[in-house]
mmCIF file of C-alpha atoms in Angstrom:
data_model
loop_
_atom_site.group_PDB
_atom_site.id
_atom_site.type_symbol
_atom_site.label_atom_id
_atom_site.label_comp_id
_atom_site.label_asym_id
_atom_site.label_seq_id
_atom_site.Cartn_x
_atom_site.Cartn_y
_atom_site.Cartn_z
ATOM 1 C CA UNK A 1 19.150 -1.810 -13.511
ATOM 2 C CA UNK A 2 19.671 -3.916 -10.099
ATOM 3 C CA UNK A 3 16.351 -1.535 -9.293
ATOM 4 C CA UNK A 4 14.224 -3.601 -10.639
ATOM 5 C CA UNK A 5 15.377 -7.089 -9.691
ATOM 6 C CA UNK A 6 13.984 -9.089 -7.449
ATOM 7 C CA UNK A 7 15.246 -8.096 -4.363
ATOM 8 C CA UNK A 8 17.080 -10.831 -1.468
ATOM 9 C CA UNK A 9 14.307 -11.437 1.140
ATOM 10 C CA UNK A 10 16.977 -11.028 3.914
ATOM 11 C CA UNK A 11 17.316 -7.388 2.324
ATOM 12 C CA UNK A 12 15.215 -4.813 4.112
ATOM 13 C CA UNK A 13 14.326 -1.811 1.917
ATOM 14 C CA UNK A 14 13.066 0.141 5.135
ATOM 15 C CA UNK A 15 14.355 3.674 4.947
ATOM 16 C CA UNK A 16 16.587 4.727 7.433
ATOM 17 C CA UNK A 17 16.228 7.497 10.164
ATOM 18 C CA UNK A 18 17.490 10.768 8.827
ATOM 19 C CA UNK A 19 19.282 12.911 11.468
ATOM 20 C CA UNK A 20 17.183 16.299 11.225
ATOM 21 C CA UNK A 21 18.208 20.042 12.405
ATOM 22 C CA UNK A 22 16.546 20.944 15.773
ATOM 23 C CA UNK A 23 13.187 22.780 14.949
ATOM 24 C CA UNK A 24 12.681 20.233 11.662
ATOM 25 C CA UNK A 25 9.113 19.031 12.036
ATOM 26 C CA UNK A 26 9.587 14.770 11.809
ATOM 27 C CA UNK A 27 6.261 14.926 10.127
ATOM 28 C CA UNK A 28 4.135 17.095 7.332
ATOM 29 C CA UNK A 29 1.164 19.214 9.039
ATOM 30 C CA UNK A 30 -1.103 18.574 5.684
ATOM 31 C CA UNK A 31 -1.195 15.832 3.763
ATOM 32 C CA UNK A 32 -3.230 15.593 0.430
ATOM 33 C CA UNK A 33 -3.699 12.586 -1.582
ATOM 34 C CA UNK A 34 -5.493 13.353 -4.570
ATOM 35 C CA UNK A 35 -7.464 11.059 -7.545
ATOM 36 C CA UNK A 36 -7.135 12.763 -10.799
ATOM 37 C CA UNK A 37 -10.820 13.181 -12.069
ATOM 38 C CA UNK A 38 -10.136 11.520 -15.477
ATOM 39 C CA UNK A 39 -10.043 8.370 -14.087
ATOM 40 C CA UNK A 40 -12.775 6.028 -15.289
ATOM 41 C CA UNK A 41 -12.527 3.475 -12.568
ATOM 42 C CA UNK A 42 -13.348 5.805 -9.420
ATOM 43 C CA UNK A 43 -15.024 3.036 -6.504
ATOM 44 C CA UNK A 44 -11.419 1.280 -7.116
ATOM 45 C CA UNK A 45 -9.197 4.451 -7.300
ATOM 46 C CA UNK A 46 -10.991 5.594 -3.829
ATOM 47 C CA UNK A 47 -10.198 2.123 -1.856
ATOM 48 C CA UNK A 48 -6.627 3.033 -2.502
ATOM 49 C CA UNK A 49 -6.661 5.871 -2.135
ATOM 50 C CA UNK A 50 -8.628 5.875 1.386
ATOM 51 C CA UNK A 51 -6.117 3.209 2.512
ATOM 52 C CA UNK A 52 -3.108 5.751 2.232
ATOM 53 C CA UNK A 53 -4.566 8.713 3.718
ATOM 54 C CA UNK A 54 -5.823 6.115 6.598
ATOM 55 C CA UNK A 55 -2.114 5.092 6.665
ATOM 56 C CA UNK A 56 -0.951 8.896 6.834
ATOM 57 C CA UNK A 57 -3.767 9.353 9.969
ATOM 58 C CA UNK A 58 -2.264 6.083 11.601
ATOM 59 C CA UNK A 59 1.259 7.885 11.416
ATOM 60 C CA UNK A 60 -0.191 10.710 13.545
ATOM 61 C CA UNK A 61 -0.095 13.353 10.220
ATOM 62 C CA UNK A 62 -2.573 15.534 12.293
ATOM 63 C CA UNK A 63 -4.331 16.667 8.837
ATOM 64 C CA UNK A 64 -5.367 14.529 5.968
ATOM 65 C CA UNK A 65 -7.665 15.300 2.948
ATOM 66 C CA UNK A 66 -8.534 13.040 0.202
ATOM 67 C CA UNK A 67 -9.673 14.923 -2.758
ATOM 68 C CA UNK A 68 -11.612 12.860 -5.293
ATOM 69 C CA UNK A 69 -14.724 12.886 -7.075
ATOM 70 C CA UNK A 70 -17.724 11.399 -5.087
ATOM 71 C CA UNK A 71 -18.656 8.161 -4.383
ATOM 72 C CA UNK A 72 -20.828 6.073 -2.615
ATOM 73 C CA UNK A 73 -18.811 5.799 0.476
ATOM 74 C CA UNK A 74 -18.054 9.306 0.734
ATOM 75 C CA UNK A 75 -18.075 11.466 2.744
ATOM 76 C CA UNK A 76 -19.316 8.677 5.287
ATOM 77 C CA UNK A 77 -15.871 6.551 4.902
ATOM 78 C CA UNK A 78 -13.846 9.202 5.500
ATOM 79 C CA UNK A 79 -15.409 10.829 8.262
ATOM 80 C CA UNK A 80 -15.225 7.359 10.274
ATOM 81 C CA UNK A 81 -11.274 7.675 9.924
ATOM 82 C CA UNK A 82 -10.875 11.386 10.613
ATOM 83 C CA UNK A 83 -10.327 12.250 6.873
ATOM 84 C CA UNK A 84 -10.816 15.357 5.197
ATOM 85 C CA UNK A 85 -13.067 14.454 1.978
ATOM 86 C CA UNK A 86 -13.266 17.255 -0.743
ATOM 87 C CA UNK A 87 -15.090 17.123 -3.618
ATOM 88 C CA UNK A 88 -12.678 18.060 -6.942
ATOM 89 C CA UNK A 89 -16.208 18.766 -9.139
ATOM 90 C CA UNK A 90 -18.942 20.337 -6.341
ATOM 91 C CA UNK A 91 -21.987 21.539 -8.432
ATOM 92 C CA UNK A 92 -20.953 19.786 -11.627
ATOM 93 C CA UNK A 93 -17.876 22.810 -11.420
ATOM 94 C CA UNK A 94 -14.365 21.167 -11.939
ATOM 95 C CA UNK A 95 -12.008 22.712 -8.951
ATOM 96 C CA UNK A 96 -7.991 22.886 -10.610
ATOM 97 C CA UNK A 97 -5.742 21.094 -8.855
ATOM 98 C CA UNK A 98 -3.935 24.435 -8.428
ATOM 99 C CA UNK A 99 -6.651 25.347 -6.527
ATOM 100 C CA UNK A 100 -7.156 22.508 -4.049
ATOM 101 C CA UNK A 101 -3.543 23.136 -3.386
ATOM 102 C CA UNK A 102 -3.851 26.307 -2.368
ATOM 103 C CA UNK A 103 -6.857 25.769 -0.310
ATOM 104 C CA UNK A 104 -5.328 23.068 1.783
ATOM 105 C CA UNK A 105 -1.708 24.698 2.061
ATOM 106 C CA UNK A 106 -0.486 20.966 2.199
ATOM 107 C CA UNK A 107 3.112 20.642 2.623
ATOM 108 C CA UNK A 108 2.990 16.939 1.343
ATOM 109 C CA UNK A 109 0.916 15.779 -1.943
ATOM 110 C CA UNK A 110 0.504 12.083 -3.322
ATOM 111 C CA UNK A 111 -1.285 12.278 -6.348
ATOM 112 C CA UNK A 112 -2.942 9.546 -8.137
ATOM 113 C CA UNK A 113 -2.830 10.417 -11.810
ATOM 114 C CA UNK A 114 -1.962 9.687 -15.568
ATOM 115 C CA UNK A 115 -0.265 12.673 -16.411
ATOM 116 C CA UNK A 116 1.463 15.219 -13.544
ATOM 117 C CA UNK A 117 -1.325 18.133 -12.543
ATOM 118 C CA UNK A 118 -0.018 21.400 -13.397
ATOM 119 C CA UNK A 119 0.721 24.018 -10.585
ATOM 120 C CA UNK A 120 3.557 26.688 -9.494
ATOM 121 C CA UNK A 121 5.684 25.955 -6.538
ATOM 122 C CA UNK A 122 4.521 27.390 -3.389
ATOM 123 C CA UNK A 123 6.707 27.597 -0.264
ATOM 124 C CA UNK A 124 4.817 25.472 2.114
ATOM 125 C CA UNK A 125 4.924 22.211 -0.742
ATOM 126 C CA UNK A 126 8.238 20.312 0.515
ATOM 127 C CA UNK A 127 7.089 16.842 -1.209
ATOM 128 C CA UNK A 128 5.016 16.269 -4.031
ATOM 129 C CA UNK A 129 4.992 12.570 -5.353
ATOM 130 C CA UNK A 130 2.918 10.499 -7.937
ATOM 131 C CA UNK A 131 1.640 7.300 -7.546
ATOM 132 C CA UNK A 132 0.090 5.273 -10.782
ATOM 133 C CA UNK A 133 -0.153 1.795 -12.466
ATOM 134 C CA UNK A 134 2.854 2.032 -15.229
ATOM 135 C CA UNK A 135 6.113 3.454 -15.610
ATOM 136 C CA UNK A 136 6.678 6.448 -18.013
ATOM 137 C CA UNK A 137 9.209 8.698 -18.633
ATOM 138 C CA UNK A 138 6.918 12.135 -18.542
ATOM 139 C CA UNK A 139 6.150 10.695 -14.714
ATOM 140 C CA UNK A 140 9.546 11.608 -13.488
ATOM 141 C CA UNK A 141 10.302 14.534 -15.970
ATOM 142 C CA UNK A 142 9.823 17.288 -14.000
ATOM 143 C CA UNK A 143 11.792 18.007 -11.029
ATOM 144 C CA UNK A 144 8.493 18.911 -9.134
ATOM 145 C CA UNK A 145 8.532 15.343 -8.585
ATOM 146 C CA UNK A 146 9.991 13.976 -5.511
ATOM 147 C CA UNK A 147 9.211 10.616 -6.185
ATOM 148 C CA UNK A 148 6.991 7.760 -8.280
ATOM 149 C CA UNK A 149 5.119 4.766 -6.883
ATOM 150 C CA UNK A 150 4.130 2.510 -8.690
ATOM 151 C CA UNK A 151 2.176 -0.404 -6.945
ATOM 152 C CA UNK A 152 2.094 -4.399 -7.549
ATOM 153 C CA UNK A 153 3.362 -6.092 -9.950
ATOM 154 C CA UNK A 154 4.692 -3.535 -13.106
ATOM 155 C CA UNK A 155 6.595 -4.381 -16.498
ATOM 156 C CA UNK A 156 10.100 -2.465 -16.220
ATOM 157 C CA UNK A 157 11.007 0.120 -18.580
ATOM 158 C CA UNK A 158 12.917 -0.063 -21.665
ATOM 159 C CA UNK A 159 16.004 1.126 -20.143
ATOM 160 C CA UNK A 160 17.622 1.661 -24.067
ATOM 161 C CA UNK A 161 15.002 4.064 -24.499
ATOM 162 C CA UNK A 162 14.729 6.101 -21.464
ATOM 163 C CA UNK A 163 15.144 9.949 -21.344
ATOM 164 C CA UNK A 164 16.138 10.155 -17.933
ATOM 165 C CA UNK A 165 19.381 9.889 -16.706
ATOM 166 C CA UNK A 166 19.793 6.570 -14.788
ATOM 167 C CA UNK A 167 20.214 8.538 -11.117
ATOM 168 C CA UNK A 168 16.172 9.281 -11.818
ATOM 169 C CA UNK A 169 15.245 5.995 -11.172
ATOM 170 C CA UNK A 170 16.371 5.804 -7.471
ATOM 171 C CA UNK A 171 13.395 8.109 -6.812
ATOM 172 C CA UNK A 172 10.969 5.707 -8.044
ATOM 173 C CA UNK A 173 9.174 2.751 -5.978
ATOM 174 C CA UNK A 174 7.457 -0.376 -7.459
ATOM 175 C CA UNK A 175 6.968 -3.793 -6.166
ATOM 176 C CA UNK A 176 3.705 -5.168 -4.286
ATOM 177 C CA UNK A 177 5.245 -4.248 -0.588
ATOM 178 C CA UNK A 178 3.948 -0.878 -1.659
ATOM 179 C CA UNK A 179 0.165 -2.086 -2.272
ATOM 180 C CA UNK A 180 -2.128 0.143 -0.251
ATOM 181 C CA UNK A 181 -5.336 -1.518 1.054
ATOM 182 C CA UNK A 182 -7.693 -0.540 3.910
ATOM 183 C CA UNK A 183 -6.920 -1.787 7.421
ATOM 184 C CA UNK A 184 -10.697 -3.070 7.244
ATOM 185 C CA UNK A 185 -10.050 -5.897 5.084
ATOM 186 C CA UNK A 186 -7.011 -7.001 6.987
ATOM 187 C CA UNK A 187 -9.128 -6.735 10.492
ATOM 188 C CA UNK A 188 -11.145 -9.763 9.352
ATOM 189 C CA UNK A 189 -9.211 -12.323 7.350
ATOM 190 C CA UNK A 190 -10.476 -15.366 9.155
ATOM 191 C CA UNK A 191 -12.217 -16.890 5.933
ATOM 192 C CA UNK A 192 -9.394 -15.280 3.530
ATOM 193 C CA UNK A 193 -6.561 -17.199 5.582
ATOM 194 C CA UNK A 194 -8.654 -20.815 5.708
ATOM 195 C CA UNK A 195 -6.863 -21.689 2.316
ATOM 196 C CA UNK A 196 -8.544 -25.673 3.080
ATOM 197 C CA UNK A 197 -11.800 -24.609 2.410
ATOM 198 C CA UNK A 198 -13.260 -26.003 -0.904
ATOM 199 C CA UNK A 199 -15.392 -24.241 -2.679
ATOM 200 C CA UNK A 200 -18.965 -23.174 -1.072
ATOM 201 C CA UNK A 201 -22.459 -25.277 -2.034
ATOM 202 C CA UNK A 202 -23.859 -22.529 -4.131
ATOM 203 C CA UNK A 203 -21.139 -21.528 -6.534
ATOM 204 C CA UNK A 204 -20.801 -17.736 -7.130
ATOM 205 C CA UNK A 205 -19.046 -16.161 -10.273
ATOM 206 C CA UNK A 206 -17.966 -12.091 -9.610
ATOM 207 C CA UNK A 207 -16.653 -10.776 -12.743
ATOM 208 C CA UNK A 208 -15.130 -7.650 -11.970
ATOM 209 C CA UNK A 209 -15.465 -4.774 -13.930
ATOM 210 C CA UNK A 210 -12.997 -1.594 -13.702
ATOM 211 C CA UNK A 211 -12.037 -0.623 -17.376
ATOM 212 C CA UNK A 212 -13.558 -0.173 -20.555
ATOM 213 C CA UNK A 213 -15.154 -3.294 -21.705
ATOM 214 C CA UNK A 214 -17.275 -4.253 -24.680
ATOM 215 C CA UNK A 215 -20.755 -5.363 -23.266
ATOM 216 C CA UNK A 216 -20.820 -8.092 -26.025
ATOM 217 C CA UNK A 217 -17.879 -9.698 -24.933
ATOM 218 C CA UNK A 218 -19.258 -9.233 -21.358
ATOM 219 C CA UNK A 219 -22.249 -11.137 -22.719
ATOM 220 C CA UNK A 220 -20.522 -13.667 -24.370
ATOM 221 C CA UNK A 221 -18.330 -14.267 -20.980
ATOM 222 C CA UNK A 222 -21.937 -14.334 -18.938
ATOM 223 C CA UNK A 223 -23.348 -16.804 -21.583
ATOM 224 C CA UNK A 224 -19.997 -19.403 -21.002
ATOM 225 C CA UNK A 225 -20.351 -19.083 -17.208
ATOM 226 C CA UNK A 226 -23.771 -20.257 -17.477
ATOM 227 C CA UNK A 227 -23.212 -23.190 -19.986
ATOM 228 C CA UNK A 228 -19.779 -24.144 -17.773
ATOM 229 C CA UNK A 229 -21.867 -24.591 -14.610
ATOM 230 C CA UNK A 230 -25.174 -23.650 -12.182
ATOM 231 C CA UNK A 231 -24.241 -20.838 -9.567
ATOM 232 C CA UNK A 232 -25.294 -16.753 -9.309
ATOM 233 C CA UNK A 233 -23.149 -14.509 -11.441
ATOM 234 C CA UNK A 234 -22.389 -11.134 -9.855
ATOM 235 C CA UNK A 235 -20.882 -8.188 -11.747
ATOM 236 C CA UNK A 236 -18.712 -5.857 -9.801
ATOM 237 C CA UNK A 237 -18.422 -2.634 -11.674
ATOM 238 C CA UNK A 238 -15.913 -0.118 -10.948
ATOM 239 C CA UNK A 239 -17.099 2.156 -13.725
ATOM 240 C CA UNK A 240 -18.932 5.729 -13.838
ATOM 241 C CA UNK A 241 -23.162 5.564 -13.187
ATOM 242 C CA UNK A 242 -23.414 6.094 -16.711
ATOM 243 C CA UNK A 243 -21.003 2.935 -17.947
ATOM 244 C CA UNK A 244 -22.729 1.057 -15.709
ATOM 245 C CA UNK A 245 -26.741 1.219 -16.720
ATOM 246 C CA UNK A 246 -25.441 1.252 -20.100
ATOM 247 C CA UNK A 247 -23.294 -2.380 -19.373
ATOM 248 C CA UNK A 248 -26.213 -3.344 -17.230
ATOM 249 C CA UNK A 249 -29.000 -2.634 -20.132
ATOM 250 C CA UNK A 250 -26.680 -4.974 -22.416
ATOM 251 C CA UNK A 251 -27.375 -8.010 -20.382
ATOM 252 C CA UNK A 252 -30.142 -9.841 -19.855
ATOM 253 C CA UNK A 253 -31.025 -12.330 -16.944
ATOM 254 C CA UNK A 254 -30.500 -12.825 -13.687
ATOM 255 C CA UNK A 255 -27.464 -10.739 -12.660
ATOM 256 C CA UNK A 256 -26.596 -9.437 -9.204
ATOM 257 C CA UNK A 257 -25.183 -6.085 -9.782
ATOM 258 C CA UNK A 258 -22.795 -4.131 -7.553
ATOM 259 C CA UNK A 259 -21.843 -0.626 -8.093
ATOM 260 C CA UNK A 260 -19.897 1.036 -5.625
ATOM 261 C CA UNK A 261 -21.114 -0.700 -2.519
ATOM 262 C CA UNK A 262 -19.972 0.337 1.061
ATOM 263 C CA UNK A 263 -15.950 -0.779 1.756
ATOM 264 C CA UNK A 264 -17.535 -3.718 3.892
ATOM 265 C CA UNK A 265 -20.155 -5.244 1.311
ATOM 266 C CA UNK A 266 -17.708 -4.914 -1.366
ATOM 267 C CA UNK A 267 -14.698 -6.966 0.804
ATOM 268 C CA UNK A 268 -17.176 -9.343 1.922
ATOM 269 C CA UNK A 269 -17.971 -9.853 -2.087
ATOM 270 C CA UNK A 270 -14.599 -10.207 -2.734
ATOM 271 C CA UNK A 271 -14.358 -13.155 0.303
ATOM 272 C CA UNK A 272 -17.519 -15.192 -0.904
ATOM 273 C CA UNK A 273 -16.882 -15.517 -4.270
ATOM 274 C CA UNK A 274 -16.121 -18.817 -5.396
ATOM 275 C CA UNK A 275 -14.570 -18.009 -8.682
ATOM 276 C CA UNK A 276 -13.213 -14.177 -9.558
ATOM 277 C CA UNK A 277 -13.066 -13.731 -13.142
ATOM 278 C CA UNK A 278 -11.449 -9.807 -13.439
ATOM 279 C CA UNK A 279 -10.149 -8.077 -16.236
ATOM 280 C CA UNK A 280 -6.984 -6.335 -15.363
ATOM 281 C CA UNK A 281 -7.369 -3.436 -13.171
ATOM 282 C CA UNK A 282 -6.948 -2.330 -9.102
ATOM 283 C CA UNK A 283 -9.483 -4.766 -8.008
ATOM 284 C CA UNK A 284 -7.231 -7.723 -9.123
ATOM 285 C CA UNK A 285 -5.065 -6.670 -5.951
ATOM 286 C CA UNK A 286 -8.239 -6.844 -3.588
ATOM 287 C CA UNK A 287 -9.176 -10.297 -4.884
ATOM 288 C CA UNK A 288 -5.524 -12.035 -4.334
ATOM 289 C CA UNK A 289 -5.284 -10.541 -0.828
ATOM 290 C CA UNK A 290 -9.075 -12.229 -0.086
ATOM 291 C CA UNK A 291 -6.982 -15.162 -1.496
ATOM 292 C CA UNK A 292 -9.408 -16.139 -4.025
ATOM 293 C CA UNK A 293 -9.036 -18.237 -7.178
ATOM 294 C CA UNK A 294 -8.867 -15.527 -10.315
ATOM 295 C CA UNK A 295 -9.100 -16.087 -13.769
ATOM 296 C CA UNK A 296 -7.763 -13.242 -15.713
ATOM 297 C CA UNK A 297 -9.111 -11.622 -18.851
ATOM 298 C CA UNK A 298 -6.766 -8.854 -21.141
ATOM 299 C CA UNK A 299 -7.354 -7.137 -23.779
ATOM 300 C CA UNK A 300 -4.476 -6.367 -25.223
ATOM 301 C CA UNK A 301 -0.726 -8.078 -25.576
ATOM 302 C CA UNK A 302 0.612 -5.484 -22.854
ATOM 303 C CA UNK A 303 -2.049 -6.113 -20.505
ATOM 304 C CA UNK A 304 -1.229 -9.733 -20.899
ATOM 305 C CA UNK A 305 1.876 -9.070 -19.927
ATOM 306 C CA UNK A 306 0.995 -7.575 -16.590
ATOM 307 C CA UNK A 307 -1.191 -10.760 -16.106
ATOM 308 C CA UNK A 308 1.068 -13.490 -16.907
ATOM 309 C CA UNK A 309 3.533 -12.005 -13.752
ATOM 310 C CA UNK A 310 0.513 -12.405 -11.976
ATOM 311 C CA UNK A 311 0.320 -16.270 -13.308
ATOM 312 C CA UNK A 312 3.706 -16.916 -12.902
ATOM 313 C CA UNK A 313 3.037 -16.711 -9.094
ATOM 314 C CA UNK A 314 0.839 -19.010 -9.372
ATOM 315 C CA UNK A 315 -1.813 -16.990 -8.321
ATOM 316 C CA UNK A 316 -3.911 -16.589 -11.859
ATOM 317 C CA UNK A 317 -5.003 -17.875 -15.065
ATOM 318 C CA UNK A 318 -4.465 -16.104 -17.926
ATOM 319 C CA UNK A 319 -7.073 -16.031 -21.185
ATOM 320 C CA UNK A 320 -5.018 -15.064 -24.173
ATOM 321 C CA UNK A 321 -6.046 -11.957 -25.215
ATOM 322 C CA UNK A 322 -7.091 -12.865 -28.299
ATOM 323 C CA UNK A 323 -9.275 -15.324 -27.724
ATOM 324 C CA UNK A 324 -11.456 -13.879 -25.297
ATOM 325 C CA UNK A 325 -13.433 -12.701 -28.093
ATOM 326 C CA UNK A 326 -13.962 -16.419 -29.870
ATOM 327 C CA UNK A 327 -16.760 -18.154 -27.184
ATOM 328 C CA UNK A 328 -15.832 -21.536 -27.919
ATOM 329 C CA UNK A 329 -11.956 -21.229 -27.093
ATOM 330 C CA UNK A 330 -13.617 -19.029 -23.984
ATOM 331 C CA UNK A 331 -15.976 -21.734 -22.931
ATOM 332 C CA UNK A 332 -13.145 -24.129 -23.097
ATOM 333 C CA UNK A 333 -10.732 -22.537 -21.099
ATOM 334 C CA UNK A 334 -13.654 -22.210 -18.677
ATOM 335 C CA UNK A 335 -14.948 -25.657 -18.659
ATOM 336 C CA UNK A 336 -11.185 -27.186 -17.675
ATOM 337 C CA UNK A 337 -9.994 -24.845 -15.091
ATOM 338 C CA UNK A 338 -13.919 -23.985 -13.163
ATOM 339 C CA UNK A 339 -14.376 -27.522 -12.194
ATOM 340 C CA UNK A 340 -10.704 -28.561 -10.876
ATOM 341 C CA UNK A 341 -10.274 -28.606 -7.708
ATOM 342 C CA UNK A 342 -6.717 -29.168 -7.401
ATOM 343 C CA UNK A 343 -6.241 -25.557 -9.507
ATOM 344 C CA UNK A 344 -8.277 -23.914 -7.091
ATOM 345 C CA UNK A 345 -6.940 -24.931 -3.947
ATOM 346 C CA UNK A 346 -3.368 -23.725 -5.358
ATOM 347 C CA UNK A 347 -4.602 -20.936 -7.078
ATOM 348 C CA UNK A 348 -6.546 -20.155 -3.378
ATOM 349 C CA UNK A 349 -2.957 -20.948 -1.539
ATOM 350 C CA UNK A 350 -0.661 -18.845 -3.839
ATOM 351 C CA UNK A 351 -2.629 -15.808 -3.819
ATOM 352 C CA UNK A 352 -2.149 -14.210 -0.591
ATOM 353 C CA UNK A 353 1.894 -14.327 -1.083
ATOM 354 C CA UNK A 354 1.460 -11.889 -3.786
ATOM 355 C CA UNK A 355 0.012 -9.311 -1.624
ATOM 356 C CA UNK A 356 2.601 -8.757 1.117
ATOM 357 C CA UNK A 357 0.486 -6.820 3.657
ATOM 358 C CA UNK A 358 1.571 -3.464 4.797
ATOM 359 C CA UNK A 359 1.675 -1.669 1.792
ATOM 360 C CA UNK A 360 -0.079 1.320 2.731
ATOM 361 C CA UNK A 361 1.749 1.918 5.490
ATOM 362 C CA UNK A 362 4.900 1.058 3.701
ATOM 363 C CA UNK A 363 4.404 3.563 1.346
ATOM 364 C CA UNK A 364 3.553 6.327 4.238
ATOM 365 C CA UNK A 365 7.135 4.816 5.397
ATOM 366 C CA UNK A 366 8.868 5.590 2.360
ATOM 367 C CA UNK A 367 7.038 9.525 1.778
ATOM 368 C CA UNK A 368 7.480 10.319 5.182
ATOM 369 C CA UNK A 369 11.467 9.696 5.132
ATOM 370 C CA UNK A 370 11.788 11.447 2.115
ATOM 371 C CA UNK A 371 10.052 14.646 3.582
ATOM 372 C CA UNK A 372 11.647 14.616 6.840
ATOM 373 C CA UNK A 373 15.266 14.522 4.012
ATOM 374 C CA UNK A 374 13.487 17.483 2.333
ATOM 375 C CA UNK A 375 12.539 19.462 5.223
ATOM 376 C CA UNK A 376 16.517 18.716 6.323
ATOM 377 C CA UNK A 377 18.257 20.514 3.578
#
């Protein structure tokens, strides 16, 4: 499908204007963009999310909530940008997404989730779209669903296999021109851009954290940082409270831990690393556009997948999937790629042309055109 080719870069993939009816409103009144609770990796799930309905404010969308469970930064992050925060679970209570619709009458909806929420048309919904991290039929099964993003860098479907007639895939959106990340971390790029810069005196490891990871292979990755070289080793977890103490308890030593820390602390993290060793996840995104040397670290042979488009960029390293579990293969890998320089400068200068810039508001581009072409009918 010529969708998912690799587009000409003197092709723009701007929508165009849509000539409305007098009396069509060019924009929605209410916008929602809502973070399905089941989500394990919230702190990374809410920069994303707070970077499109910052987008949607920047558009002049006079109304904005973000609906998501609570973190750290919340409500504090959203107040600062004239967002809307609700709470999905307020007194331990679970709120249907039904319900949140109702309450906020929105007549456009982004929703950030694995499976599509159940709920019955109402009249004021014109545009209700999904955003996730893979492509799947049962995304785009329902004709509820205006649309499907699907930021970054994403393995194509088996077109032999899908259940969809080919037309279907015209409403759906992939690519990393569509990555949404806060304005913040694009208002202060001056260390980010100064690719020259070798690495800092006192060497700092992050290993970010935002999926479900065995704490002894955490421990064995912690033990072959420490044999590979001196420096402080910081653990970024984008996990629940409760994954967290229980990942934390499993090591021992000196570890700087970081969960959930203000949007700031945790971009400034991100910046002063000198080596970002991240299993696959959101916060992969954040540490490319920070331009930062990354070492990747799947699980499994699809995740590995998803990394190596990464590496062929030239952005990443990739450690095989199966032998992140065997600590001598790990410590070699480690040992040859921490301590050359030439692979970090390039590693440093590739990764910022993965992440194209824009992509929240690109994104807010592409919703907003297709509502206006709703609200035209």
């Amino acid at each position: 499908m010529v969708f998912w080719k690799k587009k000409d870069k003197n092709h723009s993939s701007s929508p165009q204007e849509i000539q409305l009816a007098p009396g069509t409103p060019a924009r929605p009144d209410h916008v929602l963009v809502w973070i399905d609770a089941a989500y394990a990796d919230l702190p990374a799930r809410f920069v994303r999310g707070l970077a499109l309905a910052e987008a949607f404010r920047q558009a002049a969308v006079p109304n904005v909530t973000l609906a998501c469970l609570p973190t750290r930064n919340l409500p504090g992050a959203a107040e600062e940008r004239n967002i809307h925060w609700l709470n999905i679970r307020p007194n331990g209570a679970p709120v249907l997404f039904s319900e949140i619709l109702e309450t906020t009458q929105a007549d456009l909806v982004l929703a950030d989730c694995l499976t599509p929420p159940r709920f019955q048309p109402t009249p004021w919904l014109a545009l209700f779209a999904l955003i996730s991290d893979s492509y799947s039929d049962s995304l785009l099964a329902s004709s509820a669903v205006d649309s499907l993003l699907l930021p970054g860098l994403v393995s194509p479907p088996v077109f032999a296999a899908l259940s969809l007639p080919p037309s279907r895939m015209a409403d759906c959106f992939h690519g990393t021109r569509y990555l949404p990340l806060p304005a913040l971390y694009f208002a202060d790029k001056a260390k980010a851009d100064d690719a020259s810069a070798g690495p800092p005196e006192e060497k700092r490891f992050l290993i970010a954290v935002s999926v479900h990871v065995n704490p002894d292979s955490i421990a064995m990755l912690v033990e072959c940082l420490r044999e590979s070289g001196t420096g402080r080793i910081q653990i970024l977890a984008d996990v629940s409270q409760t994954a967290a103490d229980r990942l934390r308890d499993s090591l021992a030593g000196d570890i700087e831990w970081l969960h959930d820390p203000p949007l700031g602390g945790r971009w400034q993290i991100i910046r002063e690393a000198s080596w970002i060793l991240s299993y696959p996840g959101l916060p992969v995104y954040e540490c490319l556009l920070a331009g930062q040397s990354v070492i990747l670290l799947p699980r499994s042979d699809p995740e590995e997948r998803i990394c190596r488009l990464v590496e062929s960029r030239g952005a990443a390293r990739v450690i095989p999937a199966q032998i992140t579990s065997d600590k001598e293969k790990l410590k070699t890998c480690l040992n040859g790629w921490l301590h050359d320089e030439t692979l970090y400068q390039n590693l440093r200068q590739n990764a910022r042309e993965v992440v194209e810039g824009n992509g929240a508001r690109n994104t807010v581009d592409i919703l907003l055109n297709r509502f206006r072409h709703r609200k035209g009918k």
